[in-house]
Amino acid sequence: MSGAAPAEGGERTRYRLRVCFSKTGRLRYISHLDFIRAFERAVRRSGLPVAYTEGFSPAPRIAYGWPLPVGTAGLAEYLDIELMERVDPGEAVVRLGRALPRGLEVRDARYVSPRGPALMVEFDTASYLVRVPSGLRGPEEWRGAVERLLARPTLEVTREKEPAGSPGKGRRARVVDLRPLVRRLRVRGAEDGWVTLFMELALSEKGTARPEEVAGLLREAVGEGPAEPGSVTAVRLGLRREAPPRG
Amino acid sequence: MTPRDVFDPGPSGLPVPDEVLARVARPARYLDGEPGAVHKDHAAVAVRFALAYPDVYEVGMSNLGLRLLYHYLNRREDTVAERVFSPWTDMEAEMRRSGLRLFALESGAPVAAFDFLGISLQYELTYTNVLGLLDLSGLALRAADRRPGDPLVIGGGPCAFNPEPLAPFFDLFLLGEAEEALGELVDAYLAWGRAAGPGPGGRPRSAAERFDLLAALATRVPGVYVPEFYDVTYREDGTVRAVKPRRPGIPDRVVKRVVADLDACPLPPDPVMPFVETVHDRAVVEVMRGCTRGCRFCQAGMIYRPVRERGREEVLETARRILAGTGYEEVSLTSLSTCDWGPVADAVRELITEHGRKGVGLSLSSLRTDTFAVDLASKIQEVRKTGLTFAPEAGTPRLRAVINKGVTGQDLVEAAGAAFGAGWDRLKLYYMVGLPTETDEDLEGIVGQVAEVQEVYESRGEGKMVARRPLALTVSLATFVPKAHTPFQWEPQVTLAEAERRLHLVRRGLSRGGGGSGGRRRRRGGIKVDWHNPAMSRIEAVLARGDRRLADAVEEAWRRGARFDGWTELFRPDLWDAAFQARGLDPAFYANRLRPEDEVFPWDHLSPGVEKAFLSRERERALAAEPTPDCRWAGCPGCGVCEATGAVTRLATGGGCR
């Protein structure tokens, strides 16, 4: 829906602007909370007629989608801004673009129905490019490993959670099955000791898979040991809906 | 976009390899790119200045002084200033493993490539991190061991008023406010280069040239202290006999620098706005410098004199520009006592009218304990809810007179009553234990006062309908640390065992539900008691009044692994005790000794303008529990700062020193 879409939010008419943006370069190292603060401040600087929450600490009415993990760049992420008056989407892109720091780029904006589903519901699948050290194996061996992996009924990984603030203390391990979360997986290319994977992973409130985890399972399947920590890099290419709309 | 481009970190590259950033906590600490950060071509400037804070990014970026100096140096076309912070322990391990040298955030250039390395010294428990900064930069720890072309290592900030435990590690210290002095220092450096051979901005080429440069700076720039130019001799009992300059032309006494008129040093309208949430994550407008209330325990109140207020218009305009440029959701008016700033009530009203409807909150630092302060806070919380903190510091009128904290029990009761009436149901109270002349009765006084505040809460709105939410009260306790250049610089700190006993006494009293409740038992909200680790306060006390010999212990503690000593979870008292023992130094000599009236102190040759004779008089008045009024409203008590520095009290309303 690209036309103006007034909401019946009490007495006020409001507009829900869906912004598509990228988070790349050094900005991929800021956390989701850091990003939210930076974005809200940019919105204040932009002078857009944004609506504010009521209560003791008013904040701009912005709904965020699935958080990007620290270190993962995103090329087409989404958020919704609630505006008090309609601004031309092209102008909103320009004004936001001027206010945002380098590394956060607005790619597109359009109005969506204020009564439409939330971003977390709108999108249930994320696609990634993942760069993994290929070790001694060639692309064919990696392709074979992908096939074997996808043929398995379960893909179990162990997650260790460290309580914040006390590293090393009270680690709790938990086994998670990633198989239902891996929608697609294939080898996209290989060069100079790296293999590039394309994967589509499910996003669900019940759990998400990290691309690094899938890459780790694949390294195991291809006969390489675990990757050096920090050597696997993922970029989120985009978000989409796989399941048919509910209702 | 090809897969290769997708993974490219970008045109500027990063000083830290990606796989390292992927492994460390909060990697954004080690990257710049924040709005407001200044980038200059190093080849196009004459002077490169690294400004370092010996703690992590989030703490360092909350320091107003560092941010002001960043701005003032970068305003010069011939100079670039860049930021450096301590890497957290995980990053230090990564750097040592991969041989990565400490770098400045903006350019990623190694610290060793700068002309100056200025280190902010705010707190004694950052001293081991200072050594970490030097070592990770690849610089020799001791100034005497550095190469001729290495950066000149400069210390500044409150700890520069007794920097002796760090003296061998620094080339020079700058005493007092650096806005103007740093510019003079850069000019003197350039002038020396032109005159002495290497050219303007050229580095010394030999040890003799480096020595010559330091001498030029020490003689031409007032406020510069080069510790190497002073000989310290000791008496048999271990105290200092004398500190004397070793060369002609070097001042016997270095007097601090002061900015006479703050409005002539405007605040930067475009501060760097961090991505990582900092300790004080908001727009900051400094409204006043100095405080002459004269609390006798407070070093800041002595070393930052005289009081200089910024004008109302200047403050409002700065707030306006910072908010428009950054988009911050809160602006803080800061100073040592913001309620004392003349135009405060009017400015608060203006700021709320102008920015409140955009949801921008306001905060005031260091709230006074009175109804005036509570009225201001109530206006503020109409926009954004804030916490409320009072600092009575001591539990009895007698002890408050000793420390010259002009707060009566009645003030606290009235302020608390006003706060509860305005709807607050949480409150924080600050107290110290171990103050000079303190007895158990004073400690019980704290318990009684807290109980009285609870009573005020329970009896509020009597006869009216009031929600029965229990009061959330936090009592924060700290062990008193006697500091140099204060009336209590002669006083011993209580021993660690005694500090623990006193803290325990107060805590037990508070957990019993208070002594002053007259047997009436009511349902009360719990009191949360926080206390600062007294073992940390002990090391702070050793270093705060230490001499040059302690440098060995600081180095030893660092070599044994002491890092981030100000962080409770990383503080290791065992490393410090082992260090003192290994170097044959007695911490009690520095922390717990009552100094004779006529003792020569290791910091006597460094002057904040406030005279030792004044401090001595203040100490006598303290012991007699006699208050000394504020010179803004009463007569001049003769502290000496106006005579020594040439600056005078300057009020926004036009008034001043009489």
PDB file of C-alpha atoms in Angstrom, chain A residues 25-30 34 37-38 40-42 44-45 52 55-59 70 75 101-102 129-131 165 188 191-192 196 228-231 233-235 237, chain B residues 1 3-4 6-7 9 11-14 18-19 21-23 27-28 31-33 35 273-277 281 324-329 358-360 381 383-385:
ATOM      1  CA  GLY A  25      30.500  -0.969   7.731  1.00  0.00           C
ATOM      2  CA  ARG A  26      31.625  -0.242  11.279  1.00  0.00           C
ATOM      3  CA  LEU A  27      28.024   0.384  12.318  1.00  0.00           C
ATOM      4  CA  ARG A  28      27.411  -3.366  12.187  1.00  0.00           C
ATOM      5  CA  TYR A  29      29.345  -3.555  15.447  1.00  0.00           C
ATOM      6  CA  ILE A  30      26.857  -1.507  17.424  1.00  0.00           C
ATOM      7  CA  ASP A  34      22.749   1.214  20.512  1.00  0.00           C
ATOM      8  CA  ARG A  37      19.196   5.059  20.462  1.00  0.00           C
ATOM      9  CA  ALA A  38      21.096   6.270  17.395  1.00  0.00           C
ATOM     10  CA  GLU A  40      15.716   7.747  17.617  1.00  0.00           C
ATOM     11  CA  ARG A  41      18.163  10.618  17.919  1.00  0.00           C
ATOM     12  CA  ALA A  42      18.447  10.809  14.141  1.00  0.00           C
ATOM     13  CA  ARG A  44      14.695  13.910  16.383  1.00  0.00           C
ATOM     14  CA  ARG A  45      17.367  15.643  14.349  1.00  0.00           C
ATOM     15  CA  TYR A  52       5.656  10.271  20.839  1.00  0.00           C
ATOM     16  CA  GLY A  55       4.013   8.626  30.058  1.00  0.00           C
ATOM     17  CA  PHE A  56       7.069   9.426  32.097  1.00  0.00           C
ATOM     18  CA  SER A  57       9.747   9.060  29.450  1.00  0.00           C
ATOM     19  CA  PRO A  58       8.297   9.967  26.073  1.00  0.00           C
ATOM     20  CA  ALA A  59       9.968   8.233  23.135  1.00  0.00           C
ATOM     21  CA  VAL A  70      26.268  -7.532  16.864  1.00  0.00           C
ATOM     22  CA  LEU A  75      21.307  -4.772   3.735  1.00  0.00           C
ATOM     23  CA  PRO A 101      25.414   8.524  10.649  1.00  0.00           C
ATOM     24  CA  ARG A 102      27.481   6.847   7.982  1.00  0.00           C
ATOM     25  CA  LEU A 129      25.362 -14.668   2.920  1.00  0.00           C
ATOM     26  CA  VAL A 130      27.884 -16.309   5.199  1.00  0.00           C
ATOM     27  CA  ARG A 131      31.612 -16.418   4.649  1.00  0.00           C
ATOM     28  CA  GLY A 165      28.609  -9.489  34.289  1.00  0.00           C
ATOM     29  CA  ARG A 188      27.189 -19.837  -3.395  1.00  0.00           C
ATOM     30  CA  GLU A 191      37.697 -18.685  -3.404  1.00  0.00           C
ATOM     31  CA  ASP A 192      40.989 -18.040  -1.585  1.00  0.00           C
ATOM     32  CA  THR A 196      30.391 -18.440   0.731  1.00  0.00           C
ATOM     33  CA  GLU A 228      38.355 -20.019  14.712  1.00  0.00           C
ATOM     34  CA  PRO A 229      36.087 -17.791  16.831  1.00  0.00           C
ATOM     35  CA  GLY A 230      35.226 -14.661  14.924  1.00  0.00           C
ATOM     36  CA  SER A 231      36.276 -16.038  11.535  1.00  0.00           C
ATOM     37  CA  THR A 233      31.084 -13.453   8.916  1.00  0.00           C
ATOM     38  CA  ALA A 234      27.403 -13.170   8.086  1.00  0.00           C
ATOM     39  CA  VAL A 235      25.497 -10.497   6.197  1.00  0.00           C
ATOM     40  CA  LEU A 237      20.500  -9.813   2.818  1.00  0.00           C
TER      41      LEU A 237
ATOM     42  CA  MET B   1      26.876  -6.189  -5.181  1.00  0.00           C
ATOM     43  CA  PRO B   3      29.740 -11.358  -2.207  1.00  0.00           C
ATOM     44  CA  ARG B   4      33.190  -9.862  -1.858  1.00  0.00           C
ATOM     45  CA  VAL B   6      29.299  -7.379   0.905  1.00  0.00           C
ATOM     46  CA  PHE B   7      31.964  -8.420   3.397  1.00  0.00           C
ATOM     47  CA  PRO B   9      34.370  -3.340   5.992  1.00  0.00           C
ATOM     48  CA  PRO B  11      36.712   2.359   2.516  1.00  0.00           C
ATOM     49  CA  SER B  12      38.367   3.561   5.723  1.00  0.00           C
ATOM     50  CA  GLY B  13      39.070   0.105   7.078  1.00  0.00           C
ATOM     51  CA  LEU B  14      39.211  -0.658  10.772  1.00  0.00           C
ATOM     52  CA  ASP B  18      37.245  -8.106  12.126  1.00  0.00           C
ATOM     53  CA  GLU B  19      37.774 -11.474  13.762  1.00  0.00           C
ATOM     54  CA  LEU B  21      35.987  -7.355  16.910  1.00  0.00           C
ATOM     55  CA  ALA B  22      33.771 -10.416  16.549  1.00  0.00           C
ATOM     56  CA  ARG B  23      35.271 -11.947  19.702  1.00  0.00           C
ATOM     57  CA  PRO B  27      33.206  -3.987  19.864  1.00  0.00           C
ATOM     58  CA  ALA B  28      31.854  -0.493  19.166  1.00  0.00           C
ATOM     59  CA  LEU B  31      35.574   2.162  16.631  1.00  0.00           C
ATOM     60  CA  ASP B  32      34.707   5.745  15.972  1.00  0.00           C
ATOM     61  CA  GLY B  33      32.341   7.049  13.323  1.00  0.00           C
ATOM     62  CA  PRO B  35      28.394  11.924  14.803  1.00  0.00           C
ATOM     63  CA  MET B 273      27.560  11.529  20.316  1.00  0.00           C
ATOM     64  CA  PRO B 274      28.477   7.945  21.190  1.00  0.00           C
ATOM     65  CA  PHE B 275      26.630   4.908  19.909  1.00  0.00           C
ATOM     66  CA  VAL B 276      27.589   2.825  22.922  1.00  0.00           C
ATOM     67  CA  GLU B 277      25.518   3.843  25.920  1.00  0.00           C
ATOM     68  CA  ASP B 281      24.305   9.480  28.024  1.00  0.00           C
ATOM     69  CA  ALA B 324      19.236  20.328  17.711  1.00  0.00           C
ATOM     70  CA  GLY B 325      22.554  18.887  16.589  1.00  0.00           C
ATOM     71  CA  THR B 326      22.460  15.594  18.475  1.00  0.00           C
ATOM     72  CA  GLY B 327      18.825  14.659  19.053  1.00  0.00           C
ATOM     73  CA  TYR B 328      19.567  13.756  22.681  1.00  0.00           C
ATOM     74  CA  GLU B 329      16.446  13.102  24.770  1.00  0.00           C
ATOM     75  CA  LYS B 358       9.361  17.412  22.393  1.00  0.00           C
ATOM     76  CA  GLY B 359       9.819  14.938  25.208  1.00  0.00           C
ATOM     77  CA  VAL B 360      13.285  16.238  26.082  1.00  0.00           C
ATOM     78  CA  GLN B 381       9.715  15.457  36.471  1.00  0.00           C
ATOM     79  CA  VAL B 383       8.481  15.972  31.529  1.00  0.00           C
ATOM     80  CA  ARG B 384      10.541  12.953  32.424  1.00  0.00           C
ATOM     81  CA  LYS B 385      10.593  11.134  35.745  1.00  0.00           C
TER      82      LYS B 385
END
